[in-house]
Amino acid sequence: MAFKIPEKRAVCPDDPESLFRDLHKKTVPGLLLRSYLAVHTKHSDIALQLPTGSGKTLVGLLIAEWRRRKYGERVMYLCPTRQLVNQVAEQATGKYGIDVHAFTGSRASYDAQASSEWLNAEAVAITTYSSLFNTNPFFDEPNLIILDDAHSAENYVSSYWSLVIERSQHAAAFAALAGVITPLLPPSDRSRMAAGADNADHPWVEKLPTPVFQGIAPEVIALLDEHTQNNKQLRHRWSGLRDSLHACHFYISQRAILIRPLIPPSSTFVPFASAKQRLYMSATLGAGGDLERVTGRQPIHKIPVPTGWDKQGIGRRFFLFPKRSLDDAETDQFIIESVKLGGRALYLVPDDRSAEKVKAAISSILGYTVFDASQIEDSKTPFVQSNGAVAVVANRYDGIDLINDECRLLLADGLPGGANLQERFFVLRVTAQLLLDDRILTRLVQGFGRCTRSPNDYAAVIVLGESLNNYLFKKERREFFHPEIQAELEFGLDQSKGATAAGMLENLRHFLAQDAEWDEAEKAIIALRGGLTQRTLAAAPELAAAVAAELDYQYALWNADFVAALEKCRIVIGKLTHSDLRGYRALWLYLAGSVAWLAHQAGQLPDDNIAKDYFRQAQAAAPVLRWLVALRTNAAAPSASDATEDPRLTAVIERLETILEKMGTIHDRKYDAEEAAILNAILQDDDGKLFEEGHKRLGTLLGYSSDNSLDDAAPDPWWIADDSFCIVCEDHAGGKADTVLSATKARQAASHPDWIKTNLPDLADAEIVPVIITPCSKAHNGAIPSLKRVRYWAREDFRAWAKTALQVLREIRRDFPGPGHLGWRATAATRFKDAKIAPTEIDQMLSKTAAEAMTAVAGGEEM
């Protein structure tokens, strides 16, 4: 398969320097150093933007060494990983002749001479973020702190103020905490917590409402004091949070529990805050204030990328999208053949579960050596010296540099959202996807560049996973990337359209060989780039305007000045006016209610009326956010009757979102197959079991928690909306129109609510609606008393309703933007109500009992 080269266009760079960069002889941007020198005495926090591979490390080292010599300062250069510490130190001493010392491992292992030279400002210290952000750092009085890869610092900085209790690693502590919080959860969430990690509902994440969390805070303190004393890492993290739980949030999932503040209060950490200057170096700075949220510092003076670099990037990537034209089996085989071609590959996945699956597949099918992130961090030498190796890295898009022939193949599987429970909560529960869009974009840029680390470097990138493909297929998403990456993505998408696996492998060979065929492709990418520009994320100005007050809120809350924190909430709420920020605005209305409640509890406000009002406003601002309904579990919150959206429907829409994300929107193959299977099943007259299976799968596809049982006297499929509502059916689809419904069948249908309450204790207090689906219009006299308790759904009416529901779902799916979008949820909820798919509307539609709908007869053929 030859490359599809578009019609050639003459491309003239803006100046000779730009042409020089196009020829991949890219120079260190001295302009950036001059820009820094012009402002370095005016700001205590400065950010430099420069693409990866363009000399960013050298720029940082030059500034570090210059300030050390000029001002006699103690300088720290922070890297995400040990491998990067060693790499930067080697470059500094071997390539640039700059005096540095690398500090990795425990404080006790530091070289005495190196330590004394740093203390006396005789050499720059290169070390990890964790060497600074810990309870007893050796580097307690740095003058200048340089944060390399600052865009990826969120987890490194916030980890100092985060306590993560994982079910797999801290079983006793997790079980004890779960025992405290489980009684406070809705029944369905209690079941999730009780389920083992192997049965984990992976997307589920919840946050305890602040009043609820504060109510159990003394018990949590006593419990964690006990369970952290023998675990050094947990003990240190807990010591920094123990006395500030009023400023923290409590997030839960089946696999982990997270306690942390919204924003890391880094200015309370003296070694970081007392430095004369903090210099943040990043490939992307963003426009929505994300760097400030990540670091807990503001204001940060930003020096943008130098002229010319806003169009041109570093290295070359060839993107391949096998899912655009291949089925799952063909894609799997394409991956295997591609890894064989590359010899070595870096495989990025979003979580540990995905990593384990990939490792097992690579080992069993290819027999290659598999490395994980910790092994690469220690040393990448064993990996790069292997002729058959794959490094599988979970939820890490930074800190691993594979240069030139060290690795020419990158596989990216899944969208890097939800790096921690707080992020997942923002996306899945608050629908504040927009807040994290900048962070996700940065992670993708970083991930795509792991194997292109220098001007002449090149690597192929195979895009995998429904969520990542869905994201990159959309032009409106790609427009937020740098024009160089946009051009590479567009070229890759075009090459993958209608391609065969053999054709894509042929193109991959040309790329890896960098032969004449690829030279033409290179020119085509440069031509594409000429017509592209980078857009700013929507609502970025509003987010940027709000960030200063957000940080002020966090520090006031940390200091227990609840009234001041409430005032900062009001400022934030006033700034979040963009319609795409409704979910995030609802979160801040909730935070305002929480801090007002805290102020009342602390005697800083006379009553809790302000808290009640903000909670009510939060629910009104985003009525389709189910988590806000949980506010009714505390006295300061509004009652359930204040909700403007049916909480049963919001539960269905949340579940629907997860179903649609799993099915993907790249193409319709999976959806079409599921729809066809459902229709084929429910149109059966003679196969009752097949009808039941289709009925159950229809409920799942529509967002209900649907199941069936093979036990004797068990009901046929049941659809659960939430803990308060369930439809349970007796599928009498195999009957005939002239069949008389028997008293036995009627009693069976009427008994189903008792079966549900007995076997599904989470629904003990729920409204259970029994329904019989049947073609019969007549019932035996003896059936009528039981049928007074059962709703009637004529089989043909059910089939017609199901067809309409599937049609509506297909239309809703067409506009599905991915999880975390409030506008889509609201539209979906409206469409469900209009089409009578929503729980309340189904309940109202089936208003007639079977006794009312059917004619009582004395005899006839019973069934």
mmCIF file of C-alpha atoms in Angstrom, residues 345-479:
data_model
loop_
_atom_site.group_PDB
_atom_site.id
_atom_site.type_symbol
_atom_site.label_atom_id
_atom_site.label_comp_id
_atom_site.label_asym_id
_atom_site.label_seq_id
_atom_site.Cartn_x
_atom_site.Cartn_y
_atom_site.Cartn_z
ATOM 1 C CA ALA A 345 7.788 -1.070 21.894
ATOM 2 C CA LEU A 346 6.403 1.194 24.577
ATOM 3 C CA TYR A 347 2.772 0.346 25.392
ATOM 4 C CA LEU A 348 0.790 3.011 27.306
ATOM 5 C CA VAL A 349 -2.422 1.907 29.023
ATOM 6 C CA PRO A 350 -4.778 3.841 31.337
ATOM 7 C CA ASP A 351 -4.793 1.520 34.379
ATOM 8 C CA ASP A 352 -3.195 -1.482 36.083
ATOM 9 C CA ARG A 353 -5.925 -3.913 35.009
ATOM 10 C CA SER A 354 -5.319 -3.090 31.356
ATOM 11 C CA ALA A 355 -1.574 -3.398 31.908
ATOM 12 C CA GLU A 356 -1.902 -6.917 33.299
ATOM 13 C CA LYS A 357 -3.958 -8.031 30.296
ATOM 14 C CA VAL A 358 -1.441 -6.582 27.839
ATOM 15 C CA LYS A 359 1.518 -8.128 29.681
ATOM 16 C CA ALA A 360 -0.118 -11.545 29.631
ATOM 17 C CA ALA A 361 -0.906 -11.285 25.918
ATOM 18 C CA ILE A 362 2.603 -10.118 24.955
ATOM 19 C CA SER A 363 4.247 -12.869 26.975
ATOM 20 C CA SER A 364 2.009 -15.683 25.732
ATOM 21 C CA ILE A 365 1.769 -14.715 22.056
ATOM 22 C CA LEU A 366 5.167 -13.170 21.332
ATOM 23 C CA GLY A 367 7.274 -14.503 24.177
ATOM 24 C CA TYR A 368 8.898 -11.066 24.489
ATOM 25 C CA THR A 369 10.391 -9.739 27.699
ATOM 26 C CA VAL A 370 7.920 -7.408 29.412
ATOM 27 C CA PHE A 371 9.051 -4.422 31.485
ATOM 28 C CA ASP A 372 6.974 -2.196 33.736
ATOM 29 C CA ALA A 373 7.406 1.471 34.678
ATOM 30 C CA SER A 374 9.416 0.831 37.843
ATOM 31 C CA GLN A 375 11.955 -1.291 35.947
ATOM 32 C CA ILE A 376 12.368 1.382 33.277
ATOM 33 C CA GLU A 377 12.730 4.058 35.951
ATOM 34 C CA ASP A 378 15.555 2.155 37.625
ATOM 35 C CA SER A 379 17.375 1.714 34.331
ATOM 36 C CA LYS A 380 16.245 1.562 30.734
ATOM 37 C CA THR A 381 19.454 -0.249 29.684
ATOM 38 C CA PRO A 382 18.037 -3.818 29.891
ATOM 39 C CA PHE A 383 15.066 -2.723 27.785
ATOM 40 C CA VAL A 384 17.045 -0.923 25.062
ATOM 41 C CA GLN A 385 19.556 -3.768 24.818
ATOM 42 C CA SER A 386 16.832 -6.326 24.172
ATOM 43 C CA ASN A 387 15.824 -7.257 20.632
ATOM 44 C CA GLY A 388 12.372 -8.374 21.715
ATOM 45 C CA ALA A 389 10.871 -6.313 24.530
ATOM 46 C CA VAL A 390 7.739 -4.351 25.373
ATOM 47 C CA ALA A 391 7.528 -1.816 28.201
ATOM 48 C CA VAL A 392 3.929 -1.733 29.472
ATOM 49 C CA VAL A 393 3.261 1.419 31.463
ATOM 50 C CA ALA A 394 -0.013 2.144 33.256
ATOM 51 C CA ASN A 395 -1.338 5.678 33.747
ATOM 52 C CA ARG A 396 2.038 7.281 33.080
ATOM 53 C CA TYR A 397 2.507 9.727 30.231
ATOM 54 C CA ASP A 398 5.702 11.379 31.449
ATOM 55 C CA GLY A 399 9.042 10.510 32.974
ATOM 56 C CA ILE A 400 10.153 7.925 30.400
ATOM 57 C CA ASP A 401 12.444 9.108 27.616
ATOM 58 C CA LEU A 402 13.327 6.657 24.856
ATOM 59 C CA ILE A 403 15.635 8.349 22.370
ATOM 60 C CA ASN A 404 16.353 7.497 18.740
ATOM 61 C CA ASP A 405 16.904 3.753 18.205
ATOM 62 C CA GLU A 406 16.061 2.965 21.830
ATOM 63 C CA CYS A 407 12.428 2.654 20.716
ATOM 64 C CA ARG A 408 10.660 3.419 17.444
ATOM 65 C CA LEU A 409 7.183 2.104 18.254
ATOM 66 C CA LEU A 410 4.614 3.457 20.695
ATOM 67 C CA LEU A 411 1.185 1.931 21.310
ATOM 68 C CA ALA A 412 -1.295 4.241 23.042
ATOM 69 C CA ASP A 413 -4.387 2.510 24.426
ATOM 70 C CA GLY A 414 -7.131 4.519 26.117
ATOM 71 C CA LEU A 415 -7.760 8.135 26.995
ATOM 72 C CA PRO A 416 -5.647 9.364 29.940
ATOM 73 C CA GLY A 417 -8.463 10.795 32.025
ATOM 74 C CA GLY A 418 -9.101 10.139 35.696
ATOM 75 C CA ALA A 419 -5.520 9.723 36.917
ATOM 76 C CA ASN A 420 -6.865 9.682 40.485
ATOM 77 C CA LEU A 421 -10.252 9.379 42.173
ATOM 78 C CA GLN A 422 -10.764 13.137 42.348
ATOM 79 C CA GLU A 423 -10.302 13.476 38.593
ATOM 80 C CA ARG A 424 -12.644 10.565 37.958
ATOM 81 C CA PHE A 425 -15.210 12.171 40.235
ATOM 82 C CA PHE A 426 -14.956 15.446 38.315
ATOM 83 C CA VAL A 427 -15.579 13.697 34.991
ATOM 84 C CA LEU A 428 -18.082 10.979 35.865
ATOM 85 C CA ARG A 429 -20.043 12.573 38.692
ATOM 86 C CA VAL A 430 -19.707 16.344 38.270
ATOM 87 C CA THR A 431 -19.478 16.338 34.441
ATOM 88 C CA ALA A 432 -16.615 18.826 34.729
ATOM 89 C CA GLN A 433 -14.805 17.251 31.784
ATOM 90 C CA LEU A 434 -13.892 20.710 30.518
ATOM 91 C CA LEU A 435 -11.789 21.356 33.626
ATOM 92 C CA LEU A 436 -9.618 18.333 32.832
ATOM 93 C CA ASP A 437 -9.540 18.720 29.047
ATOM 94 C CA ASP A 438 -6.344 20.765 29.277
ATOM 95 C CA ARG A 439 -4.741 18.126 31.496
ATOM 96 C CA ILE A 440 -5.825 15.278 29.207
ATOM 97 C CA LEU A 441 -4.498 17.150 26.177
ATOM 98 C CA THR A 442 -1.159 17.624 27.918
ATOM 99 C CA ARG A 443 -0.936 13.943 28.835
ATOM 100 C CA LEU A 444 -1.642 12.939 25.254
ATOM 101 C CA VAL A 445 1.033 15.278 23.919
ATOM 102 C CA GLN A 446 3.479 13.923 26.478
ATOM 103 C CA GLY A 447 2.524 10.332 25.768
ATOM 104 C CA PHE A 448 2.818 10.709 21.996
ATOM 105 C CA GLY A 449 6.283 12.210 22.458
ATOM 106 C CA ARG A 450 7.819 9.504 24.679
ATOM 107 C CA CYS A 451 9.813 8.101 21.742
ATOM 108 C CA THR A 452 10.549 11.338 19.855
ATOM 109 C CA ARG A 453 12.976 13.169 22.106
ATOM 110 C CA SER A 454 15.215 15.046 19.668
ATOM 111 C CA PRO A 455 14.895 17.054 16.444
ATOM 112 C CA ASN A 456 15.767 14.130 14.163
ATOM 113 C CA ASP A 457 13.940 11.475 16.164
ATOM 114 C CA TYR A 458 10.981 9.540 14.771
ATOM 115 C CA ALA A 459 8.533 6.935 16.036
ATOM 116 C CA ALA A 460 5.312 5.283 14.923
ATOM 117 C CA VAL A 461 2.264 5.691 17.178
ATOM 118 C CA ILE A 462 -0.497 3.073 17.022
ATOM 119 C CA VAL A 463 -3.739 4.426 18.455
ATOM 120 C CA LEU A 464 -5.852 1.853 20.313
ATOM 121 C CA GLY A 465 -8.866 1.786 22.617
ATOM 122 C CA GLU A 466 -12.365 3.087 21.980
ATOM 123 C CA SER A 467 -12.048 6.197 24.145
ATOM 124 C CA LEU A 468 -8.792 7.438 22.583
ATOM 125 C CA ASN A 469 -9.977 6.731 19.050
ATOM 126 C CA ASN A 470 -13.283 8.473 19.750
ATOM 127 C CA TYR A 471 -11.356 11.487 21.038
ATOM 128 C CA LEU A 472 -8.911 11.752 18.126
ATOM 129 C CA PHE A 473 -11.445 11.052 15.381
ATOM 130 C CA LYS A 474 -13.223 14.312 16.179
ATOM 131 C CA LYS A 475 -11.793 17.291 14.344
ATOM 132 C CA GLU A 476 -13.017 19.675 17.020
ATOM 133 C CA ARG A 477 -10.801 17.790 19.513
ATOM 134 C CA ARG A 478 -7.754 17.664 17.246
ATOM 135 C CA GLU A 479 -7.853 21.435 16.787
#
